[in-house]
């Protein structure tokens, strides 16, 4: 039974920065959200969403951090109710993760391989780091330029 998914999470910045995370397929997306922030060394104090995606990294259906009011006839889909395996059911699946809707940090999420859990290991777990993650505050909020930031200091 392949119940562990190795996922590559790539931060959309100029330099190559990514992390590989192993996580249970039946874990809620909330766990991948927390593991991603931890892997990049960021505190999890802002809103975030996963988006189903395709090969072109277009944003599809949104899966927000918190429950949103349901529209008539729709079921609640948010990070506690959707699993990693539901978001990424095959190795061809893709997702976009957006953290901090003011700064709009964007990550590209893709599955690398399915595997078995290793006895005695805790999941999710960081299995590879590449590149240095920027400081969370290093990106200006959308609509705010560097001059505004300097003036605020």
mmCIF file with all atom_site columns, N, CA, C and O in Angstrom, residues 112-141:
data_model
loop_
_atom_site.group_PDB
_atom_site.id
_atom_site.type_symbol
_atom_site.label_atom_id
_atom_site.label_alt_id
_atom_site.label_comp_id
_atom_site.label_asym_id
_atom_site.label_entity_id
_atom_site.label_seq_id
_atom_site.pdbx_PDB_ins_code
_atom_site.Cartn_x
_atom_site.Cartn_y
_atom_site.Cartn_z
_atom_site.occupancy
_atom_site.B_iso_or_equiv
_atom_site.pdbx_formal_charge
_atom_site.auth_seq_id
_atom_site.auth_comp_id
_atom_site.auth_asym_id
_atom_site.auth_atom_id
_atom_site.pdbx_PDB_model_num
ATOM 1   N N  . UNK A 1 112 ? 6.199  13.782 -6.434 1.00 0.00 ? 112 UNK A N  1
ATOM 2   C CA . UNK A 1 112 ? 7.366  13.153 -7.053 1.00 0.00 ? 112 UNK A CA 1
ATOM 3   C C  . UNK A 1 112 ? 7.249  11.640 -7.104 1.00 0.00 ? 112 UNK A C  1
ATOM 4   O O  . UNK A 1 112 ? 7.616  11.022 -8.099 1.00 0.00 ? 112 UNK A O  1
ATOM 5   N N  . UNK A 1 113 ? 6.784  11.045 -5.986 1.00 0.00 ? 113 UNK A N  1
ATOM 6   C CA . UNK A 1 113 ? 6.642  9.590  -5.963 1.00 0.00 ? 113 UNK A CA 1
ATOM 7   C C  . UNK A 1 113 ? 5.781  9.148  -4.791 1.00 0.00 ? 113 UNK A C  1
ATOM 8   O O  . UNK A 1 113 ? 5.639  9.861  -3.801 1.00 0.00 ? 113 UNK A O  1
ATOM 9   N N  . UNK A 1 114 ? 5.196  7.975  -4.964 1.00 0.00 ? 114 UNK A N  1
ATOM 10  C CA . UNK A 1 114 ? 4.450  7.316  -3.906 1.00 0.00 ? 114 UNK A CA 1
ATOM 11  C C  . UNK A 1 114 ? 5.367  6.321  -3.233 1.00 0.00 ? 114 UNK A C  1
ATOM 12  O O  . UNK A 1 114 ? 6.239  5.748  -3.875 1.00 0.00 ? 114 UNK A O  1
ATOM 13  N N  . UNK A 1 115 ? 5.186  6.110  -1.934 1.00 0.00 ? 115 UNK A N  1
ATOM 14  C CA . UNK A 1 115 ? 6.011  5.145  -1.229 1.00 0.00 ? 115 UNK A CA 1
ATOM 15  C C  . UNK A 1 115 ? 5.341  4.641  0.027  1.00 0.00 ? 115 UNK A C  1
ATOM 16  O O  . UNK A 1 115 ? 4.207  5.000  0.351  1.00 0.00 ? 115 UNK A O  1
ATOM 17  N N  . UNK A 1 116 ? 6.081  3.792  0.715  1.00 0.00 ? 116 UNK A N  1
ATOM 18  C CA . UNK A 1 116 ? 5.631  3.204  1.970  1.00 0.00 ? 116 UNK A CA 1
ATOM 19  C C  . UNK A 1 116 ? 6.158  4.020  3.137  1.00 0.00 ? 116 UNK A C  1
ATOM 20  O O  . UNK A 1 116 ? 7.258  4.575  3.064  1.00 0.00 ? 116 UNK A O  1
ATOM 21  N N  . UNK A 1 117 ? 5.402  4.049  4.212  1.00 0.00 ? 117 UNK A N  1
ATOM 22  C CA . UNK A 1 117 ? 5.871  4.696  5.437  1.00 0.00 ? 117 UNK A CA 1
ATOM 23  C C  . UNK A 1 117 ? 7.046  3.910  5.997  1.00 0.00 ? 117 UNK A C  1
ATOM 24  O O  . UNK A 1 117 ? 7.078  2.679  5.923  1.00 0.00 ? 117 UNK A O  1
ATOM 25  N N  . UNK A 1 118 ? 8.018  4.626  6.517  1.00 0.00 ? 118 UNK A N  1
ATOM 26  C CA . UNK A 1 118 ? 9.168  4.003  7.162  1.00 0.00 ? 118 UNK A CA 1
ATOM 27  C C  . UNK A 1 118 ? 8.834  3.852  8.647  1.00 0.00 ? 118 UNK A C  1
ATOM 28  O O  . UNK A 1 118 ? 8.434  4.830  9.299  1.00 0.00 ? 118 UNK A O  1
ATOM 29  N N  . UNK A 1 119 ? 8.989  2.643  9.151  1.00 0.00 ? 119 UNK A N  1
ATOM 30  C CA . UNK A 1 119 ? 8.667  2.375  10.555 1.00 0.00 ? 119 UNK A CA 1
ATOM 31  C C  . UNK A 1 119 ? 9.476  3.296  11.464 1.00 0.00 ? 119 UNK A C  1
ATOM 32  O O  . UNK A 1 119 ? 10.677 3.487  11.268 1.00 0.00 ? 119 UNK A O  1
ATOM 33  N N  . UNK A 1 120 ? 8.801  3.888  12.431 1.00 0.00 ? 120 UNK A N  1
ATOM 34  C CA . UNK A 1 120 ? 9.461  4.753  13.401 1.00 0.00 ? 120 UNK A CA 1
ATOM 35  C C  . UNK A 1 120 ? 9.629  6.201  12.960 1.00 0.00 ? 120 UNK A C  1
ATOM 36  O O  . UNK A 1 120 ? 10.082 7.032  13.740 1.00 0.00 ? 120 UNK A O  1
ATOM 37  N N  . UNK A 1 121 ? 9.295  6.522  11.718 1.00 0.00 ? 121 UNK A N  1
ATOM 38  C CA . UNK A 1 121 ? 9.409  7.897  11.224 1.00 0.00 ? 121 UNK A CA 1
ATOM 39  C C  . UNK A 1 121 ? 8.106  8.645  11.471 1.00 0.00 ? 121 UNK A C  1
ATOM 40  O O  . UNK A 1 121 ? 7.030  8.074  11.384 1.00 0.00 ? 121 UNK A O  1
ATOM 41  N N  . UNK A 1 122 ? 8.225  9.934  11.740 1.00 0.00 ? 122 UNK A N  1
ATOM 42  C CA . UNK A 1 122 ? 7.055  10.790 11.871 1.00 0.00 ? 122 UNK A CA 1
ATOM 43  C C  . UNK A 1 122 ? 6.818  11.532 10.574 1.00 0.00 ? 122 UNK A C  1
ATOM 44  O O  . UNK A 1 122 ? 7.765  11.907 9.879  1.00 0.00 ? 122 UNK A O  1
ATOM 45  N N  . UNK A 1 123 ? 5.576  11.713 10.234 1.00 0.00 ? 123 UNK A N  1
ATOM 46  C CA . UNK A 1 123 ? 5.206  12.428 9.010  1.00 0.00 ? 123 UNK A CA 1
ATOM 47  C C  . UNK A 1 123 ? 4.254  13.550 9.370  1.00 0.00 ? 123 UNK A C  1
ATOM 48  O O  . UNK A 1 123 ? 3.489  13.413 10.318 1.00 0.00 ? 123 UNK A O  1
ATOM 49  N N  . UNK A 1 124 ? 4.292  14.649 8.647  1.00 0.00 ? 124 UNK A N  1
ATOM 50  C CA . UNK A 1 124 ? 5.149  14.930 7.493  1.00 0.00 ? 124 UNK A CA 1
ATOM 51  C C  . UNK A 1 124 ? 6.597  15.144 7.921  1.00 0.00 ? 124 UNK A C  1
ATOM 52  O O  . UNK A 1 124 ? 6.876  15.495 9.067  1.00 0.00 ? 124 UNK A O  1
ATOM 53  N N  . UNK A 1 125 ? 7.497  14.944 6.949  1.00 0.00 ? 125 UNK A N  1
ATOM 54  C CA . UNK A 1 125 ? 8.913  15.162 7.240  1.00 0.00 ? 125 UNK A CA 1
ATOM 55  C C  . UNK A 1 125 ? 9.606  15.781 6.033  1.00 0.00 ? 125 UNK A C  1
ATOM 56  O O  . UNK A 1 125 ? 9.302  15.462 4.882  1.00 0.00 ? 125 UNK A O  1
ATOM 57  N N  . UNK A 1 126 ? 10.525 16.673 6.334  1.00 0.00 ? 126 UNK A N  1
ATOM 58  C CA . UNK A 1 126 ? 11.340 17.330 5.315  1.00 0.00 ? 126 UNK A CA 1
ATOM 59  C C  . UNK A 1 126 ? 12.454 16.371 4.926  1.00 0.00 ? 126 UNK A C  1
ATOM 60  O O  . UNK A 1 126 ? 13.193 15.904 5.797  1.00 0.00 ? 126 UNK A O  1
ATOM 61  N N  . UNK A 1 127 ? 12.577 16.058 3.636  1.00 0.00 ? 127 UNK A N  1
ATOM 62  C CA . UNK A 1 127 ? 13.600 15.110 3.201  1.00 0.00 ? 127 UNK A CA 1
ATOM 63  C C  . UNK A 1 127 ? 14.670 15.741 2.321  1.00 0.00 ? 127 UNK A C  1
ATOM 64  O O  . UNK A 1 127 ? 15.711 15.140 2.094  1.00 0.00 ? 127 UNK A O  1
ATOM 65  N N  . UNK A 1 128 ? 14.426 16.967 1.827  1.00 0.00 ? 128 UNK A N  1
ATOM 66  C CA . UNK A 1 128 ? 15.443 17.654 1.018  1.00 0.00 ? 128 UNK A CA 1
ATOM 67  C C  . UNK A 1 128 ? 15.178 19.149 1.023  1.00 0.00 ? 128 UNK A C  1
ATOM 68  O O  . UNK A 1 128 ? 14.032 19.584 0.946  1.00 0.00 ? 128 UNK A O  1
ATOM 69  N N  . UNK A 1 129 ? 16.262 19.915 1.104  1.00 0.00 ? 129 UNK A N  1
ATOM 70  C CA . UNK A 1 129 ? 16.198 21.371 1.002  1.00 0.00 ? 129 UNK A CA 1
ATOM 71  C C  . UNK A 1 129 ? 17.137 21.815 -0.104 1.00 0.00 ? 129 UNK A C  1
ATOM 72  O O  . UNK A 1 129 ? 18.262 21.338 -0.186 1.00 0.00 ? 129 UNK A O  1
ATOM 73  N N  . UNK A 1 130 ? 16.690 22.740 -0.936 1.00 0.00 ? 130 UNK A N  1
ATOM 74  C CA . UNK A 1 130 ? 17.562 23.326 -1.950 1.00 0.00 ? 130 UNK A CA 1
ATOM 75  C C  . UNK A 1 130 ? 17.317 24.827 -1.966 1.00 0.00 ? 130 UNK A C  1
ATOM 76  O O  . UNK A 1 130 ? 16.177 25.280 -2.071 1.00 0.00 ? 130 UNK A O  1
ATOM 77  N N  . UNK A 1 131 ? 18.376 25.598 -1.862 1.00 0.00 ? 131 UNK A N  1
ATOM 78  C CA . UNK A 1 131 ? 18.283 27.050 -1.888 1.00 0.00 ? 131 UNK A CA 1
ATOM 79  C C  . UNK A 1 131 ? 17.919 27.629 -0.531 1.00 0.00 ? 131 UNK A C  1
ATOM 80  O O  . UNK A 1 131 ? 17.488 26.925 0.371  1.00 0.00 ? 131 UNK A O  1
ATOM 81  N N  . UNK A 1 132 ? 18.146 28.923 -0.419 1.00 0.00 ? 132 UNK A N  1
ATOM 82  C CA . UNK A 1 132 ? 17.891 29.642 0.823  1.00 0.00 ? 132 UNK A CA 1
ATOM 83  C C  . UNK A 1 132 ? 16.554 30.361 0.699  1.00 0.00 ? 132 UNK A C  1
ATOM 84  O O  . UNK A 1 132 ? 16.351 31.158 -0.224 1.00 0.00 ? 132 UNK A O  1
ATOM 85  N N  . UNK A 1 133 ? 15.678 30.074 1.631  1.00 0.00 ? 133 UNK A N  1
ATOM 86  C CA . UNK A 1 133 ? 14.370 30.732 1.625  1.00 0.00 ? 133 UNK A CA 1
ATOM 87  C C  . UNK A 1 133 ? 14.523 32.186 2.046  1.00 0.00 ? 133 UNK A C  1
ATOM 88  O O  . UNK A 1 133 ? 15.239 32.489 2.998  1.00 0.00 ? 133 UNK A O  1
ATOM 89  N N  . UNK A 1 134 ? 13.885 33.098 1.339  1.00 0.00 ? 134 UNK A N  1
ATOM 90  C CA . UNK A 1 134 ? 13.931 34.502 1.757  1.00 0.00 ? 134 UNK A CA 1
ATOM 91  C C  . UNK A 1 134 ? 13.154 34.711 3.049  1.00 0.00 ? 134 UNK A C  1
ATOM 92  O O  . UNK A 1 134 ? 12.318 33.896 3.421  1.00 0.00 ? 134 UNK A O  1
ATOM 93  N N  . UNK A 1 135 ? 13.434 35.812 3.710  1.00 0.00 ? 135 UNK A N  1
ATOM 94  C CA . UNK A 1 135 ? 12.664 36.171 4.898  1.00 0.00 ? 135 UNK A CA 1
ATOM 95  C C  . UNK A 1 135 ? 11.230 36.461 4.468  1.00 0.00 ? 135 UNK A C  1
ATOM 96  O O  . UNK A 1 135 ? 10.998 37.044 3.402  1.00 0.00 ? 135 UNK A O  1
ATOM 97  N N  . UNK A 1 136 ? 10.287 36.072 5.275  1.00 0.00 ? 136 UNK A N  1
ATOM 98  C CA . UNK A 1 136 ? 8.876  36.280 4.967  1.00 0.00 ? 136 UNK A CA 1
ATOM 99  C C  . UNK A 1 136 ? 8.579  37.740 4.657  1.00 0.00 ? 136 UNK A C  1
ATOM 100 O O  . UNK A 1 136 ? 7.851  38.070 3.735  1.00 0.00 ? 136 UNK A O  1
ATOM 101 N N  . UNK A 1 137 ? 9.181  38.642 5.411  1.00 0.00 ? 137 UNK A N  1
ATOM 102 C CA . UNK A 1 137 ? 8.914  40.069 5.261  1.00 0.00 ? 137 UNK A CA 1
ATOM 103 C C  . UNK A 1 137 ? 9.688  40.706 4.099  1.00 0.00 ? 137 UNK A C  1
ATOM 104 O O  . UNK A 1 137 ? 9.540  41.895 3.833  1.00 0.00 ? 137 UNK A O  1
ATOM 105 N N  . UNK A 1 138 ? 10.515 39.932 3.404  1.00 0.00 ? 138 UNK A N  1
ATOM 106 C CA . UNK A 1 138 ? 11.338 40.502 2.337  1.00 0.00 ? 138 UNK A CA 1
ATOM 107 C C  . UNK A 1 138 ? 10.539 40.883 1.099  1.00 0.00 ? 138 UNK A C  1
ATOM 108 O O  . UNK A 1 138 ? 11.023 41.622 0.250  1.00 0.00 ? 138 UNK A O  1
ATOM 109 N N  . UNK A 1 139 ? 9.342  40.409 0.989  1.00 0.00 ? 139 UNK A N  1
ATOM 110 C CA . UNK A 1 139 ? 8.484  40.747 -0.145 1.00 0.00 ? 139 UNK A CA 1
ATOM 111 C C  . UNK A 1 139 ? 7.459  41.765 0.311  1.00 0.00 ? 139 UNK A C  1
ATOM 112 O O  . UNK A 1 139 ? 6.762  41.562 1.298  1.00 0.00 ? 139 UNK A O  1
ATOM 113 N N  . UNK A 1 140 ? 7.368  42.855 -0.417 1.00 0.00 ? 140 UNK A N  1
ATOM 114 C CA . UNK A 1 140 ? 6.418  43.917 -0.057 1.00 0.00 ? 140 UNK A CA 1
ATOM 115 C C  . UNK A 1 140 ? 4.997  43.440 -0.299 1.00 0.00 ? 140 UNK A C  1
ATOM 116 O O  . UNK A 1 140 ? 4.737  42.686 -1.238 1.00 0.00 ? 140 UNK A O  1
ATOM 117 N N  . UNK A 1 141 ? 4.069  43.874 0.534  1.00 0.00 ? 141 UNK A N  1
ATOM 118 C CA . UNK A 1 141 ? 2.663  43.566 0.269  1.00 0.00 ? 141 UNK A CA 1
ATOM 119 C C  . UNK A 1 141 ? 2.259  44.101 -1.101 1.00 0.00 ? 141 UNK A C  1
ATOM 120 O O  . UNK A 1 141 ? 2.787  45.115 -1.568 1.00 0.00 ? 141 UNK A O  1
#
